[in-house]
Short mmCIF file of C-alpha atoms in Angstrom, two decimals:
data_model
loop_
_atom_site.label_atom_id
_atom_site.label_comp_id
_atom_site.label_asym_id
_atom_site.label_seq_id
_atom_site.Cartn_x
_atom_site.Cartn_y
_atom_site.Cartn_z
CA MET S 1 0.00 0.00 0.00
CA ARG S 2 1.34 3.41 -0.95
CA PRO S 3 2.35 5.63 2.00
CA TYR S 4 0.08 8.55 1.04
CA ILE S 5 -2.93 6.19 0.79
CA LEU S 6 -2.20 4.83 4.27
CA LEU S 7 -1.83 8.38 5.62
CA SER S 8 -5.15 9.47 4.13
CA MET S 9 -6.85 6.44 5.66
CA LEU S 10 -5.60 7.56 9.08
CA ILE S 11 -6.43 11.25 8.67
CA LEU S 12 -9.94 10.87 7.26
CA PRO S 13 -11.53 9.25 10.36
CA LEU S 14 -9.96 11.96 12.56
CA ALA S 15 -11.39 14.70 10.36
CA VAL S 16 -14.82 13.08 10.38
CA PHE S 17 -14.63 12.65 14.16
CA SER S 18 -13.70 16.33 14.58
CA GLN S 19 -16.64 17.42 12.43
CA SER S 20 -18.97 15.15 14.39
CA LEU S 21 -17.70 16.58 17.68
CA GLN S 22 -18.30 20.16 16.53
CA HIS S 23 -21.78 19.23 15.32
CA ARG S 24 -22.66 17.69 18.68
CA PHE S 25 -21.42 20.75 20.59
CA ASP S 26 -23.31 23.07 18.26
CA SER S 27 -26.51 21.07 18.59
CA VAL S 28 -26.50 21.11 22.40
CA LEU S 29 -25.32 24.70 22.84
CA GLN S 30 -27.65 26.13 20.20
CA GLY S 31 -30.44 24.38 22.07
CA TYR S 32 -29.50 26.22 25.26
CA HIS S 33 -29.26 29.49 23.35
CA GLN S 34 -32.68 29.06 21.74
CA GLN S 35 -34.16 28.40 25.18
CA GLY S 36 -32.72 31.71 26.37
CA GLN S 37 -30.21 30.00 28.68
CA LEU S 38 -26.90 30.72 26.93
CA GLU S 39 -25.62 34.12 25.80
CA GLY S 40 -21.88 34.43 25.46
CA THR S 41 -18.89 32.42 24.30
CA VAL S 42 -17.77 28.81 24.70
CA LEU S 43 -14.33 27.25 24.19
CA VAL S 44 -13.57 23.54 24.49
CA ALA S 45 -10.10 21.98 24.33
CA ARG S 46 -9.17 18.30 24.13
CA GLN S 47 -5.65 17.28 25.14
CA GLY S 48 -4.57 20.91 24.96
CA LYS S 49 -5.98 21.54 21.47
CA ILE S 50 -9.06 23.67 20.83
CA VAL S 51 -11.78 21.49 19.31
CA TYR S 52 -14.71 23.91 19.55
CA THR S 53 -15.45 27.62 19.84
CA GLY S 54 -18.90 29.17 19.63
CA GLN S 55 -20.48 32.57 20.20
CA PHE S 56 -24.12 33.15 21.05
CA GLY S 57 -26.31 36.23 21.37
CA TYR S 58 -25.41 39.85 21.96
CA ALA S 59 -22.60 41.61 23.79
CA ASN S 60 -24.87 44.68 23.73
CA ARG S 61 -28.58 44.04 23.32
CA GLN S 62 -29.62 47.68 22.92
CA PHE S 63 -27.57 48.08 19.73
CA LYS S 64 -27.62 44.38 18.77
CA VAL S 65 -23.84 44.03 18.88
CA PRO S 66 -23.14 40.29 18.62
CA VAL S 67 -20.79 38.36 20.86
CA THR S 68 -17.57 37.60 18.97
CA ALA S 69 -14.47 35.58 19.78
CA ASP S 70 -12.74 38.72 21.08
CA THR S 71 -15.61 39.98 23.26
CA ARG S 72 -14.31 40.66 26.77
CA PHE S 73 -16.31 39.44 29.77
CA PRO S 74 -16.01 40.32 33.47
CA ILE S 75 -15.13 36.96 35.03
CA ALA S 76 -15.94 37.77 38.66
CA SER S 77 -14.56 35.08 41.00
CA ILE S 78 -12.52 33.34 38.33
CA SER S 79 -10.22 36.27 39.18
CA LYS S 80 -9.43 34.42 42.42
CA MET S 81 -7.46 31.84 40.42
CA TYR S 82 -5.19 34.60 39.12
CA THR S 83 -4.71 35.88 42.67
CA ALA S 84 -3.80 32.41 43.94
CA ILE S 85 -1.24 32.15 41.13
CA MET S 86 0.33 35.50 42.09
CA VAL S 87 0.49 34.54 45.77
CA LEU S 88 2.19 31.23 44.95
CA GLN S 89 4.60 32.99 42.60
CA LEU S 90 5.58 35.33 45.43
CA GLN S 91 6.04 32.33 47.72
CA GLU S 92 8.40 30.80 45.15
CA GLU S 93 10.36 34.07 45.26
CA LYS S 94 10.54 33.83 49.10
CA LYS S 95 8.64 37.11 49.44
CA LEU S 96 5.93 35.49 51.53
CA ASP S 97 4.92 32.20 53.11
CA ILE S 98 1.26 31.22 52.90
CA ASP S 99 1.44 29.54 56.32
CA GLN S 100 2.43 32.82 57.99
CA PRO S 101 -0.20 35.08 59.55
CA VAL S 102 -1.53 38.08 57.67
CA SER S 103 -0.14 40.28 60.45
CA ALA S 104 3.40 39.33 59.37
CA TYR S 105 2.85 41.34 56.17
CA VAL S 106 0.18 43.94 56.95
CA PRO S 107 0.44 44.25 60.75
CA GLU S 108 -1.74 47.35 61.12
CA LEU S 109 -4.40 46.54 58.53
CA LEU S 110 -6.56 43.99 60.36
CA PRO S 111 -8.08 44.44 63.81
CA SER S 112 -6.10 42.74 66.55
CA ILE S 113 -8.56 39.86 66.97
CA ASN S 114 -7.85 38.78 63.39
CA ALA S 115 -4.06 38.77 63.67
CA ARG S 116 -3.76 34.96 63.69
CA ILE S 117 -5.40 34.42 60.27
CA SER S 118 -2.93 32.84 57.84
CA LEU S 119 -2.60 33.48 54.12
CA ARG S 120 -3.50 29.83 53.47
CA GLN S 121 -6.76 30.29 55.37
CA LEU S 122 -7.56 33.26 53.15
CA LEU S 123 -6.82 31.18 50.04
CA VAL S 124 -9.23 28.42 51.08
CA HIS S 125 -11.91 30.64 52.67
CA SER S 126 -11.48 29.49 56.26
CA SER S 127 -10.47 32.85 57.77
CA GLY S 128 -13.65 33.46 59.76
CA LEU S 129 -13.82 37.05 58.49
CA PRO S 130 -17.32 38.51 57.98
CA SER S 131 -18.61 38.74 54.41
CA ASP S 132 -18.64 41.79 52.20
CA LYS S 133 -21.92 43.63 51.61
CA VAL S 134 -23.57 44.98 48.45
CA PRO S 135 -23.19 48.66 49.53
CA ASP S 136 -19.42 48.09 49.59
CA TYR S 137 -19.59 48.09 45.78
CA THR S 138 -22.23 50.70 45.07
CA THR S 139 -21.19 53.79 47.05
CA GLN S 140 -17.71 54.67 45.81
CA SER S 141 -14.69 53.35 43.97
CA ILE S 142 -12.02 51.93 46.28
CA LYS S 143 -9.17 50.81 44.05
CA GLN S 144 -6.72 49.83 46.80
CA PRO S 145 -7.45 46.50 48.55
CA GLY S 146 -5.95 47.85 51.77
CA ALA S 147 -8.34 50.80 51.79
CA PHE S 148 -11.27 48.44 51.21
CA ILE S 149 -10.26 46.33 54.21
CA ARG S 150 -9.82 49.37 56.47
CA ASN S 151 -13.24 50.70 55.48
CA ASN S 152 -15.22 47.46 55.62
CA VAL S 153 -13.66 44.84 57.93
CA LYS S 154 -14.60 45.19 61.59
CA ASP S 155 -13.06 43.78 64.75
CA THR S 156 -14.97 40.52 64.72
CA LEU S 157 -14.71 36.87 63.67
CA LEU S 158 -17.49 34.48 62.71
CA PHE S 159 -15.51 31.43 63.89
CA THR S 160 -12.02 30.33 64.83
CA PRO S 161 -9.77 30.69 61.76
CA GLY S 162 -9.16 27.36 60.03
CA SER S 163 -12.10 25.58 61.68
CA ARG S 164 -14.56 25.69 58.77
CA PHE S 165 -15.27 26.98 55.27
CA HIS S 166 -17.01 30.31 54.64
CA TYR S 167 -16.94 31.73 51.12
CA ASN S 168 -15.95 35.36 51.29
CA ASN S 169 -14.67 37.97 48.83
CA VAL S 170 -12.96 39.78 51.71
CA ASP S 171 -10.44 36.92 51.99
CA TYR S 172 -9.12 37.53 48.49
CA ILE S 173 -9.29 41.32 48.68
CA LEU S 174 -7.07 41.02 51.75
CA LEU S 175 -4.66 38.86 49.76
CA GLY S 176 -4.46 41.75 47.29
CA ALA S 177 -3.35 44.05 50.14
CA VAL S 178 -0.65 41.53 51.05
CA ILE S 179 0.53 41.35 47.43
CA GLU S 180 0.84 45.14 47.34
CA GLN S 181 2.69 45.26 50.65
CA VAL S 182 5.33 42.63 49.88
CA THR S 183 5.98 43.90 46.34
CA GLY S 184 5.64 47.64 46.91
CA LYS S 185 3.47 47.78 43.78
CA LYS S 186 -0.22 48.03 42.95
CA TRP S 187 -1.73 44.59 42.49
CA GLY S 188 -2.66 45.40 38.89
CA GLN S 189 0.99 46.08 38.12
CA VAL S 190 1.97 42.75 39.70
CA LEU S 191 -0.68 41.02 37.60
CA GLN S 192 0.70 42.70 34.49
CA GLU S 193 4.30 41.76 35.21
CA LYS S 194 3.73 38.18 36.37
CA ILE S 195 0.86 36.97 34.18
CA LEU S 196 -0.34 39.34 31.48
CA THR S 197 2.97 40.41 29.93
CA PRO S 198 4.68 36.97 30.01
CA LEU S 199 1.63 35.38 28.33
CA LYS S 200 1.04 38.36 25.99
CA LEU S 201 -2.52 38.85 27.25
CA THR S 202 -3.70 42.12 25.75
CA SER S 203 -7.45 41.60 26.25
CA THR S 204 -7.30 40.95 30.00
CA GLY S 205 -7.47 43.66 32.65
CA ILE S 206 -9.30 45.22 35.57
CA VAL S 207 -12.91 46.35 35.20
CA THR S 208 -13.31 49.96 36.31
CA GLN S 209 -16.59 51.85 36.35
CA GLN S 210 -15.22 55.09 34.91
CA ASP S 211 -13.17 53.59 32.07
CA ILE S 212 -14.39 52.80 28.57
CA ILE S 213 -13.09 49.30 27.90
CA PRO S 214 -13.18 48.30 24.22
CA LYS S 215 -15.22 45.20 23.36
CA LEU S 216 -16.46 44.73 26.94
CA ALA S 217 -19.81 42.96 27.11
CA TYR S 218 -22.76 44.59 28.84
CA GLY S 219 -24.46 42.60 31.60
CA TYR S 220 -28.12 41.58 31.72
CA HIS S 221 -29.98 39.47 34.26
CA ASN S 222 -33.19 37.92 35.42
CA TYR S 223 -31.65 35.34 37.75
CA THR S 224 -33.56 32.35 36.38
CA TYR S 225 -30.42 30.16 36.65
CA GLY S 226 -31.55 27.76 33.93
CA PRO S 227 -35.30 27.01 34.14
CA GLY S 228 -36.36 30.21 32.33
CA THR S 229 -37.29 30.66 28.68
CA ALA S 230 -36.28 32.89 25.78
CA MET S 231 -39.43 34.92 26.38
CA ASP S 232 -38.38 36.01 29.87
CA THR S 233 -37.60 39.70 30.38
CA LEU S 234 -33.96 40.63 30.88
CA HIS S 235 -32.92 43.70 32.87
CA ASN S 236 -29.89 45.95 32.51
CA ASP S 237 -27.27 45.46 35.20
CA GLU S 238 -27.13 48.36 37.62
CA ALA S 239 -23.93 50.37 37.96
CA ARG S 240 -21.47 48.82 40.36
CA TYR S 241 -17.82 49.50 41.14
CA LEU S 242 -16.46 46.12 40.10
CA GLU S 243 -12.92 47.39 40.78
CA ASN S 244 -13.76 47.18 44.49
CA TYR S 245 -13.78 43.39 44.14
CA ALA S 246 -10.11 43.77 43.12
CA THR S 247 -8.21 40.49 43.58
CA ALA S 248 -11.47 38.73 44.50
CA GLY S 249 -13.35 39.43 41.29
CA GLY S 250 -12.25 42.51 39.37
CA LEU S 251 -10.93 41.04 36.11
CA TYR S 252 -12.22 40.81 32.56
CA THR S 253 -10.85 38.61 29.79
CA THR S 254 -11.73 36.65 26.65
CA ALA S 255 -12.19 32.90 26.33
CA ALA S 256 -9.00 32.64 24.27
CA GLU S 257 -6.90 34.47 26.86
CA LEU S 258 -8.35 32.50 29.76
CA PHE S 259 -7.43 29.38 27.80
CA ARG S 260 -3.89 30.72 27.45
CA VAL S 261 -3.62 30.96 31.24
CA ASP S 262 -4.98 27.42 31.51
CA GLN S 263 -2.33 26.13 29.12
CA ALA S 264 0.46 28.11 30.79
CA LEU S 265 -0.25 26.25 34.03
CA TYR S 266 0.30 22.93 32.23
CA ASP S 267 3.46 24.18 30.52
CA GLY S 268 5.14 25.49 33.67
CA LEU S 269 5.10 29.10 32.49
CA LEU S 270 3.47 30.44 35.65
CA LEU S 271 4.18 28.07 38.52
CA GLN S 272 6.68 25.38 39.45
CA PRO S 273 5.44 21.77 39.85
CA ALA S 274 5.46 21.94 43.66
CA SER S 275 3.28 25.05 43.62
CA LEU S 276 0.88 23.44 41.15
CA THR S 277 0.56 20.40 43.41
CA GLU S 278 -0.18 22.70 46.34
CA MET S 279 -2.77 24.62 44.33
CA TYR S 280 -4.58 21.46 43.21
CA THR S 281 -4.62 19.68 46.59
CA PRO S 282 -8.16 19.54 48.06
CA VAL S 283 -8.55 20.60 51.70
CA LYS S 284 -10.74 17.72 52.79
CA GLU S 285 -10.67 18.61 56.49
CA LEU S 286 -12.91 21.60 55.69
CA GLY S 287 -15.57 19.22 54.41
CA PHE S 288 -17.39 18.47 51.18
CA LEU S 289 -19.05 21.59 49.73
CA LYS S 290 -22.35 20.68 48.14
CA TYR S 291 -22.72 23.95 46.21
CA ALA S 292 -19.21 23.58 44.78
CA ARG S 293 -19.56 19.80 44.23
CA GLY S 294 -16.23 19.10 45.85
CA PHE S 295 -13.54 20.37 48.18
CA THR S 296 -11.97 23.78 48.41
CA ALA S 297 -8.41 24.26 47.18
CA LEU S 298 -6.17 27.27 46.54
CA GLY S 299 -8.14 29.49 44.18
CA SER S 300 -10.46 26.76 42.88
CA TYR S 301 -12.39 23.62 43.87
CA VAL S 302 -11.44 20.00 43.29
CA ASN S 303 -14.40 17.85 42.27
CA ARG S 304 -14.96 14.23 41.29
CA LEU S 305 -17.93 14.03 38.94
CA SER S 306 -19.81 10.82 38.22
CA SER S 307 -21.86 9.97 35.12
CA ILE S 308 -19.52 11.95 32.90
CA LYS S 309 -16.62 9.69 31.98
CA PRO S 310 -17.14 6.04 30.99
CA GLY S 311 -15.57 3.64 33.45
CA GLY S 312 -15.20 5.93 36.44
CA ASP S 313 -15.36 9.35 38.05
CA LEU S 314 -13.79 12.43 36.49
CA THR S 315 -11.57 14.77 38.52
CA VAL S 316 -12.25 18.41 37.64
CA ILE S 317 -10.57 21.58 38.87
CA GLU S 318 -13.56 23.92 38.82
CA ARG S 319 -13.75 27.69 39.12
CA ARG S 320 -16.95 29.64 38.61
CA GLY S 321 -17.61 33.35 38.65
CA ASN S 322 -20.81 35.36 38.78
CA ILE S 323 -21.78 38.94 39.44
CA LEU S 324 -24.97 40.63 38.25
CA GLY S 325 -25.58 39.29 34.71
CA PHE S 326 -22.10 37.84 34.25
CA ASN S 327 -21.96 34.10 34.82
CA SER S 328 -18.94 32.00 33.89
CA CYS S 329 -17.19 28.71 34.49
CA LEU S 330 -13.77 27.19 33.92
CA LEU S 331 -13.50 23.40 34.07
CA ARG S 332 -10.00 21.91 33.97
CA CYS S 333 -9.60 18.12 33.67
CA VAL S 334 -5.89 18.13 34.42
CA GLU S 335 -5.41 14.36 34.09
CA ASP S 336 -6.41 14.56 30.40
CA ARG S 337 -5.53 18.21 29.70
CA ASN S 338 -9.12 18.92 28.72
CA THR S 339 -10.67 22.34 29.27
CA VAL S 340 -14.13 23.88 29.12
CA ILE S 341 -14.67 27.66 29.25
CA VAL S 342 -18.10 29.30 29.27
CA LEU S 343 -18.35 33.10 29.60
CA CYS S 344 -21.85 34.60 29.69
CA ASN S 345 -23.36 38.06 30.09
CA THR S 346 -26.87 36.99 31.12
CA TYR S 347 -27.56 35.26 34.41
CA THR S 348 -30.07 32.91 32.80
CA GLY S 349 -28.14 29.68 32.33
CA ASN S 350 -27.23 26.90 34.73
CA MET S 351 -23.44 26.81 34.35
CA GLU S 352 -23.19 23.50 36.19
CA LYS S 353 -25.58 21.79 33.79
CA ILE S 354 -24.14 23.37 30.63
CA GLY S 355 -20.59 22.55 31.67
CA ASP S 356 -21.47 18.94 32.48
CA ASP S 357 -23.23 18.50 29.13
CA ILE S 358 -20.11 19.75 27.34
CA LEU S 359 -17.93 17.32 29.30
CA ARG S 360 -20.25 14.42 28.46
CA ILE S 361 -19.82 15.11 24.76
CA LEU S 362 -16.07 15.41 25.18
CA TYR S 363 -15.75 12.14 27.10
CA ASN S 364 -18.29 10.12 25.14
CA PRO S 365 -17.22 10.10 21.47
CA PRO S 366 -19.72 8.97 18.85
CA THR S 367 -19.69 5.39 17.67
CA HIS S 368 -18.45 4.45 14.19
CA ALA S 369 -22.07 4.04 13.14
CA HIS S 370 -22.83 7.56 14.29
CA ILE S 371 -19.79 8.93 12.42
CA LYS S 372 -20.87 7.25 9.17
CA LYS S 373 -24.26 8.90 9.39
#
């Protein structure tokens, strides 16, 4: 048999499989879009290679500006992953130790009762600090994390630090103050130097209320979380100083640039192997978190999902983000180097369900009979 004939016989099934995979993604995701439950952008990668991208709906509904591949979305708490990366980078540089108390770096910032909280407890939301409140983001712009903490954190604890899990944006805003203290730079500059510039991310930055950010999606909401319909009324997001979320939720990006961060973690461009192991290790002593479907870790959650992968459970590093109409998820199957990114600007879809449906397609390839059809 001639070599080029043999090569074509090998390539053709792969091409047909790829087309079938794209068709299956399109069919499911268009279904969600037509039901009014998906507006935004989706990126799926298999073994580090992008196998699907899709855009749905409008970045601006008033002027009917469609979502495109380079539309930028506020990613809310997915920002916490970037903060965890920066903190671990600074630990690698011996500028901090995550097992040291916060008071070792910002001794006068927290009230005295909170002095024993460690950086690790902030990273896994076991600090015991009280939660932030909506007025903290609607009254004025507070661009410095330290100023936010001084204005909004009181001399109180909800529980003994390290004893249980309590999700809290304040934990990660405080980490931003530590980053600024140990580097002598604004956290945005540290982000630029350690992540954005090395990875050449030009469509990632900090959302600020007063700035005009090119290609930034508008937010819309009705908080149906999945069971709504395309006929439901959407409302404009109210003005909010997203920059106050800072290192807890102040970033915007595109699907492609979030994917570049995902790949950089695999390729050792951001963190050393020991730091990656530390970031991915679930903190089981804080208990299983039903809403997160797994255990807390540094900047993300470690889940084991059933009914997704044939022959066993699937380990997923999961990070979601939501604020107002912006609703996003990042699913990282590190054992297989598979990635799912969904960035939305309407709070109408169930990210957990959409993400799981994408993973089922990825892990359950069509049969030969299906491919032939």
